[in-house]
PDB file of C-alpha atoms in Angstrom:
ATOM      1  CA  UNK A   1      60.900 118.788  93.204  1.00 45.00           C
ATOM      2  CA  UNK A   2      61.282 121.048  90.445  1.00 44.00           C
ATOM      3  CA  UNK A   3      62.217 119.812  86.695  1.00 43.00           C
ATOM      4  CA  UNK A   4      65.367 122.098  87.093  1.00 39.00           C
ATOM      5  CA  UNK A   5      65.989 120.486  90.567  1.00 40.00           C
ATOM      6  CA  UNK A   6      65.762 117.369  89.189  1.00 34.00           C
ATOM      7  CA  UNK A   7      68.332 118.165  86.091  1.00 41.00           C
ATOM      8  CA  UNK A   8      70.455 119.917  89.142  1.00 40.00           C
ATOM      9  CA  UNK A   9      70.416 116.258  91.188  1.00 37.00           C
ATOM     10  CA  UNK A  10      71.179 114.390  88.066  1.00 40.00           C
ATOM     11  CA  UNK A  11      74.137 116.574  86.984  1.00 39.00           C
ATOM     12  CA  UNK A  12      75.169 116.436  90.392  1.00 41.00           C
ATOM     13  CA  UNK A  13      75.650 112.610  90.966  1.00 41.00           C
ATOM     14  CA  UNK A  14      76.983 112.456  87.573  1.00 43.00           C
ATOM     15  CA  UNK A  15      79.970 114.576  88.117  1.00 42.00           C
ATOM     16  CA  UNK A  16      80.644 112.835  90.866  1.00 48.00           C
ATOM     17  CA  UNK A  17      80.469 109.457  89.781  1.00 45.00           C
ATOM     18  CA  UNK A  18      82.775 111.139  87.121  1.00 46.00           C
ATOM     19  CA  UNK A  19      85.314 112.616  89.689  1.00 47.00           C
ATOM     20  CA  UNK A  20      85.170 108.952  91.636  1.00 50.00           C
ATOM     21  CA  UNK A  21      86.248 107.235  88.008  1.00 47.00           C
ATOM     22  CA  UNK A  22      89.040 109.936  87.526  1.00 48.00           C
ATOM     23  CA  UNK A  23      90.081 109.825  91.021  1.00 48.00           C
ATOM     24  CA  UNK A  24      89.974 105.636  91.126  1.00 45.00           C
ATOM     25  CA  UNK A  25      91.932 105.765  87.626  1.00 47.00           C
ATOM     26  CA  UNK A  26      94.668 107.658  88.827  1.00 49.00           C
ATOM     27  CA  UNK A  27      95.450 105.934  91.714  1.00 48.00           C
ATOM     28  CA  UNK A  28      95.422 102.378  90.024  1.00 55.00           C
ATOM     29  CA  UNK A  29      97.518 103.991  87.412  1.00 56.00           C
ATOM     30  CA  UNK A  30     100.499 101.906  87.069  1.00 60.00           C
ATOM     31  CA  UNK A  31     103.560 104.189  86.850  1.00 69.00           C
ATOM     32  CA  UNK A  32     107.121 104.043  88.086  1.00 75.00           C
ATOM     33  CA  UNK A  33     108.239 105.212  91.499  1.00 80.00           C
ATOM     34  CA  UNK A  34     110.132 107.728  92.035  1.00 84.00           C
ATOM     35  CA  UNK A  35     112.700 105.258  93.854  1.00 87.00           C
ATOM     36  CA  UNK A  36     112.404 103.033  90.857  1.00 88.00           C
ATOM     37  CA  UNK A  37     113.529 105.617  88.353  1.00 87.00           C
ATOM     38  CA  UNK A  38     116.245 106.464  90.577  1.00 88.00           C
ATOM     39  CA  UNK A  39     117.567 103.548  91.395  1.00 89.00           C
ATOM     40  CA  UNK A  40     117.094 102.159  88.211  1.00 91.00           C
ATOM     41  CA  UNK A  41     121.030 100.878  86.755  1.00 93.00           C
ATOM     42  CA  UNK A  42     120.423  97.734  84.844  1.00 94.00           C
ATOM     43  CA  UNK A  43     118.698  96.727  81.409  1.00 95.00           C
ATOM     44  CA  UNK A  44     116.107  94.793  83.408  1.00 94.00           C
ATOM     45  CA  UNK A  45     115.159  97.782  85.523  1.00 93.00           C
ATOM     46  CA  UNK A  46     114.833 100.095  82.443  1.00 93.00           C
ATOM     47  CA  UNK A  47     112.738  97.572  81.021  1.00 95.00           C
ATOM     48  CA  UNK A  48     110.499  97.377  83.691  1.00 93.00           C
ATOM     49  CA  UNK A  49     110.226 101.066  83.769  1.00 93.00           C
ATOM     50  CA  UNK A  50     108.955 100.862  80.443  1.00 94.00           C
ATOM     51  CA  UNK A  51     106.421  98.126  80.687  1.00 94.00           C
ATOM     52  CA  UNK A  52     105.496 100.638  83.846  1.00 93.00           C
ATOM     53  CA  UNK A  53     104.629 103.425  81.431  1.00 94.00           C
ATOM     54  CA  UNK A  54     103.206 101.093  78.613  1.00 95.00           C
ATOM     55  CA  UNK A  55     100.528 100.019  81.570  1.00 94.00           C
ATOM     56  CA  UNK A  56     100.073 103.341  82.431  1.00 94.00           C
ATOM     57  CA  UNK A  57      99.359 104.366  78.629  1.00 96.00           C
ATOM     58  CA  UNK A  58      96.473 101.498  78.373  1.00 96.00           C
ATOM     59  CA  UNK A  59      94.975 102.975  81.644  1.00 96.00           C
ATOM     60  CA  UNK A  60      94.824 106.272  80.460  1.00 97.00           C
ATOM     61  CA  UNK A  61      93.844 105.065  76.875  1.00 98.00           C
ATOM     62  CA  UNK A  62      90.701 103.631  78.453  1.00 97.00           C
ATOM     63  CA  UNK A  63      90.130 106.259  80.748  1.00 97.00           C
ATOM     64  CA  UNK A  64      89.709 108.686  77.333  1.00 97.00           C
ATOM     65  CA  UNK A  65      87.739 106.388  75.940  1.00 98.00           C
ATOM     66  CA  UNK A  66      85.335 106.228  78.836  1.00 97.00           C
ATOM     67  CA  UNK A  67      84.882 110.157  79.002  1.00 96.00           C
ATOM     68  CA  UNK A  68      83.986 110.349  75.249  1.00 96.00           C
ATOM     69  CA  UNK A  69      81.274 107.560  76.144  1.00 95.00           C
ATOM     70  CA  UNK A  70      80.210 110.367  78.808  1.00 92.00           C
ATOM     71  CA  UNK A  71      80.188 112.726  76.714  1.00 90.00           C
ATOM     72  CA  UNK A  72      78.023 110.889  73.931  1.00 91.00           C
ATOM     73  CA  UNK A  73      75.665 110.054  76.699  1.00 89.00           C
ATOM     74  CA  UNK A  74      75.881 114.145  77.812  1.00 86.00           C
ATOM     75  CA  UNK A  75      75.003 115.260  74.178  1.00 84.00           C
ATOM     76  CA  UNK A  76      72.155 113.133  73.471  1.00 85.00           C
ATOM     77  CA  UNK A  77      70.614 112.713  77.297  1.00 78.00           C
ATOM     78  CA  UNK A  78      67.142 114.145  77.400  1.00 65.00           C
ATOM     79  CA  UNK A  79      67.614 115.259  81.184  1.00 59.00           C
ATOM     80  CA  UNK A  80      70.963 117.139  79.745  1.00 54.00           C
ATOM     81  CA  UNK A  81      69.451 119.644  77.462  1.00 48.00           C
ATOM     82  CA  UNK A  82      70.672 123.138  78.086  1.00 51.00           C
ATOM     83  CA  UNK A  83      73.406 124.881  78.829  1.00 55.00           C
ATOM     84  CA  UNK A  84      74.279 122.346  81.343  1.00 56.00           C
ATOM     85  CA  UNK A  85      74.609 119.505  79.159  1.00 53.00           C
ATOM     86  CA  UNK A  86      76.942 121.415  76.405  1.00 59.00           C
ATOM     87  CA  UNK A  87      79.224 121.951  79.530  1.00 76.00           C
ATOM     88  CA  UNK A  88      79.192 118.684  80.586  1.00 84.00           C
ATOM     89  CA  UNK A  89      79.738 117.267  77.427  1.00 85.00           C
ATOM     90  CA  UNK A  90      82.679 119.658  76.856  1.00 87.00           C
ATOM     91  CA  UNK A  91      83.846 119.109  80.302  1.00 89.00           C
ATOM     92  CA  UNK A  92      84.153 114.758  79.373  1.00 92.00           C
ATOM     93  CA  UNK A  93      85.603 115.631  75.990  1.00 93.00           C
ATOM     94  CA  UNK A  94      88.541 117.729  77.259  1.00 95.00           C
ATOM     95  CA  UNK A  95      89.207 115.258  79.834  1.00 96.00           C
ATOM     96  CA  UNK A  96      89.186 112.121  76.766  1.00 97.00           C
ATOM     97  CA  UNK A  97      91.814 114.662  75.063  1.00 97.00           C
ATOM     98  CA  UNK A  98      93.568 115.229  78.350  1.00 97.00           C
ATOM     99  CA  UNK A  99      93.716 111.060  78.278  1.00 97.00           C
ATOM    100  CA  UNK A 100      94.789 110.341  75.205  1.00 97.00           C
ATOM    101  CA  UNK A 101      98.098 113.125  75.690  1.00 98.00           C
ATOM    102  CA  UNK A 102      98.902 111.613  78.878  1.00 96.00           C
ATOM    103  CA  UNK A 103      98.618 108.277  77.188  1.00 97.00           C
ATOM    104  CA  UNK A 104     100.645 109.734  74.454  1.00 97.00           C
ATOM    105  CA  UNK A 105     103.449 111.108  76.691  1.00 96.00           C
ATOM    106  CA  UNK A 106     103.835 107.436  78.800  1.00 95.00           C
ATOM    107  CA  UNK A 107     103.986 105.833  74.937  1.00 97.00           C
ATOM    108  CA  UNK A 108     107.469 108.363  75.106  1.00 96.00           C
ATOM    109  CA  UNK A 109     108.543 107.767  77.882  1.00 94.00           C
ATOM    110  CA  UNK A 110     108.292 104.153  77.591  1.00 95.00           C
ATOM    111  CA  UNK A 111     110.219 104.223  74.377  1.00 96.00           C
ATOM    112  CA  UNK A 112     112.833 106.538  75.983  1.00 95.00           C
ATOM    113  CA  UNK A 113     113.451 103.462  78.626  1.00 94.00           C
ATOM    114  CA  UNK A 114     113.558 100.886  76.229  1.00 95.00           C
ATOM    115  CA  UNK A 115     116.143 102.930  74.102  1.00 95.00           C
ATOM    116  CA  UNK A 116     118.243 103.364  77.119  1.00 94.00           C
ATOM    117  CA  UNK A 117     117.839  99.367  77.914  1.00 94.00           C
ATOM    118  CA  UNK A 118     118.970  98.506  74.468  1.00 95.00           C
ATOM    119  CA  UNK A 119     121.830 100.823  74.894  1.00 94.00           C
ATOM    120  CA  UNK A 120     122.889  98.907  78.082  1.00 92.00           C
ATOM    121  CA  UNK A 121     124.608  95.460  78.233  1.00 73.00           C
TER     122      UNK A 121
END
């Protein structure tokens, strides 16, 4: 096999052990249901909406820290030199940024449920 067949293979079964981490992050992701929000009435519940969303921030924390590993590893690879490896690493750095806002946006969430629970009797 070629030396550019062989960069091909490797970029190949790294994006997809990359779209198998994504994929397994955001299904373990702990966030509310839709029924909880809805149903949700008491102090307790809101709480326990927000510890939802505060779980769901440290998931998505980590997950943005493990595409900036990938894209370290992308950057200074010696079978990632080219083109290819500039888009890879570009690729794992917007999805760390991507990470960290959706972390960001659970941290508001969060605090939006607790506010409501201290509002609440």
């Amino acid at each position: 096999m070629s030396k550019t067949g062989v960069r091909s293979l490797l970029c190949a079964a790294a994006l997809a052990a990359i779209v198998g981490q994504v994929g397994c992050a955001t299904a373990q992701t702990p966030s509310p249901t839709e029924k909880a929000l809805a149903s949700a009435k008491t102090k307790a519940d809101h709480e326990a909406i927000a510890a939802d969303y505060e779980k769901a921030a440290g998931t998505a924390k980590a997950e943005a820290q493990k595409h900036r590993n990938l894209a370290k590893f992308y950057h200074s690879s010696p079978t990632g030199r080219g083109d290819g490896s500039h888009g890879m690493a570009s690729h794992c750095e917007n999805l760390a940024k991507l990470s960290d806002q959706a972390a960001a946006e659970y941290l508001d969430l969060a605090k939006a449920h607790k506010e409501t629970a201290a509002d609440m009797k």
